[in-house]
mmCIF file of C-alpha atoms in Angstrom:
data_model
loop_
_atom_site.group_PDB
_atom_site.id
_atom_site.type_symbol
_atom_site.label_atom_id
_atom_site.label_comp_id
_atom_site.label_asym_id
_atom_site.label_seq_id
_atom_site.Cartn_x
_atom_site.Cartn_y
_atom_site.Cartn_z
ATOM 1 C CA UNK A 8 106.257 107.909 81.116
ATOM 2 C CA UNK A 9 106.065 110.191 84.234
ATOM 3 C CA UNK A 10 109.359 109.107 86.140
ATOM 4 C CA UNK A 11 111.467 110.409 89.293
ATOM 5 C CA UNK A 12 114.078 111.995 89.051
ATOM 6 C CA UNK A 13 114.717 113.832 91.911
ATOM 7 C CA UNK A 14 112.246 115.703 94.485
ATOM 8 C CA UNK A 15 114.350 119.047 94.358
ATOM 9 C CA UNK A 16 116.798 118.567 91.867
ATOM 10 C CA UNK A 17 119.531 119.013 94.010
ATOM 11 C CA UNK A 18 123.480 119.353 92.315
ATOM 12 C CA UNK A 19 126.631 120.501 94.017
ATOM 13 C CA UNK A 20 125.115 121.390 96.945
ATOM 14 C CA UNK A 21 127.801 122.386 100.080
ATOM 15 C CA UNK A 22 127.673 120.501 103.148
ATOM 16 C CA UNK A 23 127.902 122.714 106.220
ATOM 17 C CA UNK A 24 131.250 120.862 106.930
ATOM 18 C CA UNK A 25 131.726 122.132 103.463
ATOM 19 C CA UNK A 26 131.882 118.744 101.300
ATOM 20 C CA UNK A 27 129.466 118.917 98.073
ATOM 21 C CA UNK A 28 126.425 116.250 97.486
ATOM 22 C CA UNK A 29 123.578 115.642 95.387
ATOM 23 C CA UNK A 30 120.409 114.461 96.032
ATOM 24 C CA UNK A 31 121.317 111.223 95.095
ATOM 25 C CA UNK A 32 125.056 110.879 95.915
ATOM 26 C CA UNK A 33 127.118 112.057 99.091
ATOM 27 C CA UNK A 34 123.990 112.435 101.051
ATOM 28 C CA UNK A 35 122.416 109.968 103.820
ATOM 29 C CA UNK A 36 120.295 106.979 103.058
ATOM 30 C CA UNK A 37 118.238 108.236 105.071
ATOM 31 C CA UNK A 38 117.731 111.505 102.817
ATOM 32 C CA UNK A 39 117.760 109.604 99.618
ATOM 33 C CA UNK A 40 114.619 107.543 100.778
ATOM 34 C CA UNK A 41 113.004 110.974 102.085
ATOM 35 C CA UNK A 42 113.693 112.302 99.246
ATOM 36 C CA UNK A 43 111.907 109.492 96.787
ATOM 37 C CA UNK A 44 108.903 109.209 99.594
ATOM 38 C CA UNK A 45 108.463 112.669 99.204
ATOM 39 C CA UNK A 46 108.722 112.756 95.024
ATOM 40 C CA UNK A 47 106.241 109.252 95.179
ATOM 41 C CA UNK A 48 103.712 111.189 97.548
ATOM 42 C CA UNK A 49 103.646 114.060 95.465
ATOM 43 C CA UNK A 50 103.032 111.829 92.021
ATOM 44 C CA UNK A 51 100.309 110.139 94.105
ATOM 45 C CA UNK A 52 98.666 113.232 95.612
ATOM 46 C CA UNK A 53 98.491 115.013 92.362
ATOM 47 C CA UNK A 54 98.664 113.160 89.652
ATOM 48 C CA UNK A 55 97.004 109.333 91.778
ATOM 49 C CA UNK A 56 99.680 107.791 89.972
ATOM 50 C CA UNK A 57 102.848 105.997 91.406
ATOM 51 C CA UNK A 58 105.831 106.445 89.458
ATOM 52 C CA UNK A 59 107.961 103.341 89.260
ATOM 53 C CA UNK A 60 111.103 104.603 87.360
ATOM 54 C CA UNK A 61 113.785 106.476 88.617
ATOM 55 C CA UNK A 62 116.731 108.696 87.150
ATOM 56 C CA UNK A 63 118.262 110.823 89.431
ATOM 57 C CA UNK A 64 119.440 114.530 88.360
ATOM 58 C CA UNK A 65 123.097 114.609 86.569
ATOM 59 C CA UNK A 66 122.987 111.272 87.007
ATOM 60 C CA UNK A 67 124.614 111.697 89.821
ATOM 61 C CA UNK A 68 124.479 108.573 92.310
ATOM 62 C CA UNK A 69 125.847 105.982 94.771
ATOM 63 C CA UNK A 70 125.425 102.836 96.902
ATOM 64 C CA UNK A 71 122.939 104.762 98.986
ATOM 65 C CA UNK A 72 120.564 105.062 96.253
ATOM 66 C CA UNK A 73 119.992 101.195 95.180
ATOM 67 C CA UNK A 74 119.161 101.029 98.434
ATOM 68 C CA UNK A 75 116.927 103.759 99.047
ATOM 69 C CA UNK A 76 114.936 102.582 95.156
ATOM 70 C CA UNK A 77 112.263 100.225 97.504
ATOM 71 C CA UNK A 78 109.511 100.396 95.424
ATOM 72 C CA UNK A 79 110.991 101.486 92.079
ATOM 73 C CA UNK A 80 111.275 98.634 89.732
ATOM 74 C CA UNK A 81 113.266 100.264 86.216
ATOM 75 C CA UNK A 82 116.068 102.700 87.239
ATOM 76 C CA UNK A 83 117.487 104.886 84.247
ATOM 77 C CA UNK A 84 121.574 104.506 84.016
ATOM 78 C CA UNK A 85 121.639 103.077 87.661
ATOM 79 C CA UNK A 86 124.320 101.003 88.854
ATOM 80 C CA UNK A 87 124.764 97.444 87.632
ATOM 81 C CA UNK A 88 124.624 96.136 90.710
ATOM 82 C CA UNK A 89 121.387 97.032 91.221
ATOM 83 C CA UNK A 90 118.128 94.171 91.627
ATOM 84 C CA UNK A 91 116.488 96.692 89.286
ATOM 85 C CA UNK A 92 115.898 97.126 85.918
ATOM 86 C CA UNK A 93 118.539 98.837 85.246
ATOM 87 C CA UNK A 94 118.320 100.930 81.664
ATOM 88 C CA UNK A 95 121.487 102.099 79.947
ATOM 89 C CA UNK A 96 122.137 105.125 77.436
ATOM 90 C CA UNK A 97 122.737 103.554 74.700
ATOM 91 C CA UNK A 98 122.813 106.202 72.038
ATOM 92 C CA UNK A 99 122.836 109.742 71.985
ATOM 93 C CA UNK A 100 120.815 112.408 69.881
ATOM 94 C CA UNK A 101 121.728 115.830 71.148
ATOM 95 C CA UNK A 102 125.223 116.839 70.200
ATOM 96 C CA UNK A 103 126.208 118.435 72.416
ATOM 97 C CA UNK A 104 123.774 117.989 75.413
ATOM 98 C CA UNK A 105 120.844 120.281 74.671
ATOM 99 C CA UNK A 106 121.158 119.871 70.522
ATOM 100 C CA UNK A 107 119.438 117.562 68.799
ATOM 101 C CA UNK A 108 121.631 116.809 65.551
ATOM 102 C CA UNK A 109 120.041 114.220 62.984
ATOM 103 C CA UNK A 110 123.370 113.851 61.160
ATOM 104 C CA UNK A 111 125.293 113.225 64.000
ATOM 105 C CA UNK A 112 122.780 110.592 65.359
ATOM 106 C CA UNK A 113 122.620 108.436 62.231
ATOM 107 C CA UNK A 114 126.724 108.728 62.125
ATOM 108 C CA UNK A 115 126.563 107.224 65.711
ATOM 109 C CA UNK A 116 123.549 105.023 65.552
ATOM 110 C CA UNK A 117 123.788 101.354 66.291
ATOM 111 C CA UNK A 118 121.207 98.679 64.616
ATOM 112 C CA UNK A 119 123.017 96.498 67.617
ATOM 113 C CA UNK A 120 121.242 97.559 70.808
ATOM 114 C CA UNK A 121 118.744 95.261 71.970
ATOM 115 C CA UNK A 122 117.049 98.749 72.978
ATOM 116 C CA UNK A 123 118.060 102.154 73.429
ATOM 117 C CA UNK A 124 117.253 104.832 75.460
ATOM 118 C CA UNK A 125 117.885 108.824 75.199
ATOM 119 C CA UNK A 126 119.238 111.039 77.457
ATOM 120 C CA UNK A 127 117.425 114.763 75.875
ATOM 121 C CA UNK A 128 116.734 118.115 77.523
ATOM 122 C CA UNK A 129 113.748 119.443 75.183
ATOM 123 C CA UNK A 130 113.675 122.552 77.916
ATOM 124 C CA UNK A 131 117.063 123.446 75.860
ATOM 125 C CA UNK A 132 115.510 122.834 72.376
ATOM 126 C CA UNK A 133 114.281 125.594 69.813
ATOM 127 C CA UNK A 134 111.890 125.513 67.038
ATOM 128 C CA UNK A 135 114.869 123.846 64.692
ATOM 129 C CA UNK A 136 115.656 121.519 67.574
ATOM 130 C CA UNK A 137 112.408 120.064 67.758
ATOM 131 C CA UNK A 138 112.400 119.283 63.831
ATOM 132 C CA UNK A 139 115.972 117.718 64.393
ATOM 133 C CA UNK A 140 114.287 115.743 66.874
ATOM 134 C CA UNK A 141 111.300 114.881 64.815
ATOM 135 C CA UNK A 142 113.631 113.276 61.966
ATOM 136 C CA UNK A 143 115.378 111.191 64.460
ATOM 137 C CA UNK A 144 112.356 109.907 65.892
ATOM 138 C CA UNK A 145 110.259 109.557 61.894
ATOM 139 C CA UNK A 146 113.966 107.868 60.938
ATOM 140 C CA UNK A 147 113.389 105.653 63.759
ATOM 141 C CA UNK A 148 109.725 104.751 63.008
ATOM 142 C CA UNK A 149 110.960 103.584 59.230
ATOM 143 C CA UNK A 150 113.494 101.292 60.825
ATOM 144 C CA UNK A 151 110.246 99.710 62.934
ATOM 145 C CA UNK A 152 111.523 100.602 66.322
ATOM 146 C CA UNK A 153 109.094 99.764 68.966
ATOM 147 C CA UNK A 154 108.453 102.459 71.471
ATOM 148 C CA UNK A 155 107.637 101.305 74.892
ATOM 149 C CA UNK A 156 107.351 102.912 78.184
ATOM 150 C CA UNK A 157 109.764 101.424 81.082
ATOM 151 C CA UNK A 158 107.240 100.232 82.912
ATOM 152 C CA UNK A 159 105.722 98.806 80.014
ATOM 153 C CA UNK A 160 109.055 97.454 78.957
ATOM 154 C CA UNK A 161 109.977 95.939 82.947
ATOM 155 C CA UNK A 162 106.737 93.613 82.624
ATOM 156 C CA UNK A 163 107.351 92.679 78.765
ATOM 157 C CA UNK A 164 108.768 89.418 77.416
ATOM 158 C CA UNK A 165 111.247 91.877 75.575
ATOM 159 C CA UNK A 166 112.956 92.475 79.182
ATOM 160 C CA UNK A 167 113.591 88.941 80.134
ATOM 161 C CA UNK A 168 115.693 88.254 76.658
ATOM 162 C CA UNK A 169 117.804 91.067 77.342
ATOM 163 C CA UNK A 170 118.749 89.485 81.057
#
């Protein structure tokens, strides 16, 4: 699923008074929602699609931005107090960030999780990355894992028994 997550991608950024902010936390409400106008306008202008999941860069966030999520509806490790969908990493597959590791994922895997969703960074991966990756996902087809999109999953039956 095409998501947002961020219009510029903005981390550590210096304030002119010289405090640091992300796009998503330490900055205005009012540059949060410009921000995710700007990113929906852009999906909509390009692609005539409106995105309706949200995970902002670094995951980096605060109370301004459940309020400035209007018209998202699933919101990718958001805050809990959120009146969105709010989707948590459950499990990981790269360790560290940026490596894939099928050993390491089945050591850590949990047949618990009503679902689970990924944090990856395939812009990191190599050609043995991508084959790590590919036996995490084949191991998870064998174990009859249903992949969904978040939108998908938001209007499903399978979100209202995890509420």
């Amino acid at each position: 699923e095409l998501w947002i997550h961020g219009y510029d991608h903005r981390l550590g950024v210096k304030h002119p008074n010289g405090d640091l902010y992300d796009e998503f936390r330490n900055s205005s409400l009012e540059f949060q929602k410009e921000q995710i106008k700007k990113a929906l306008d852009l999906s909509k202008q390009k692609l005539d699609f409106t995105m309706q999941t949200f995970g902002a860069p670094g995951n980096a966030i605060d109370e301004n931005t459940s309020i400035a999520l209007d018209e998202i509806k699933v919101w990718f490790f958001g805050r809990d107090d959120s009146d969105k969908l709010v989707l948590h990493r459950s499990e990981e597959m790269e360790f560290p960030v940026g490596n894939p590791d099928f050993n390491s994922f089945l050591k850590n895997h949990s047949v618990s999780s009503n679902y689970i969703v990924f944090q990856i960074h395939p812009n990191m991966w190599d050609e043995n990355q991508f084959n790590e990756f590919k036996k995490i996902i084949d191991f998870l087809k064998e174990e009859k894992c249903t992949f969904i999109l978040p939108r998908e999953f938001y209007s499903s039956n399978l979100c209202k028994q995890i509420e």
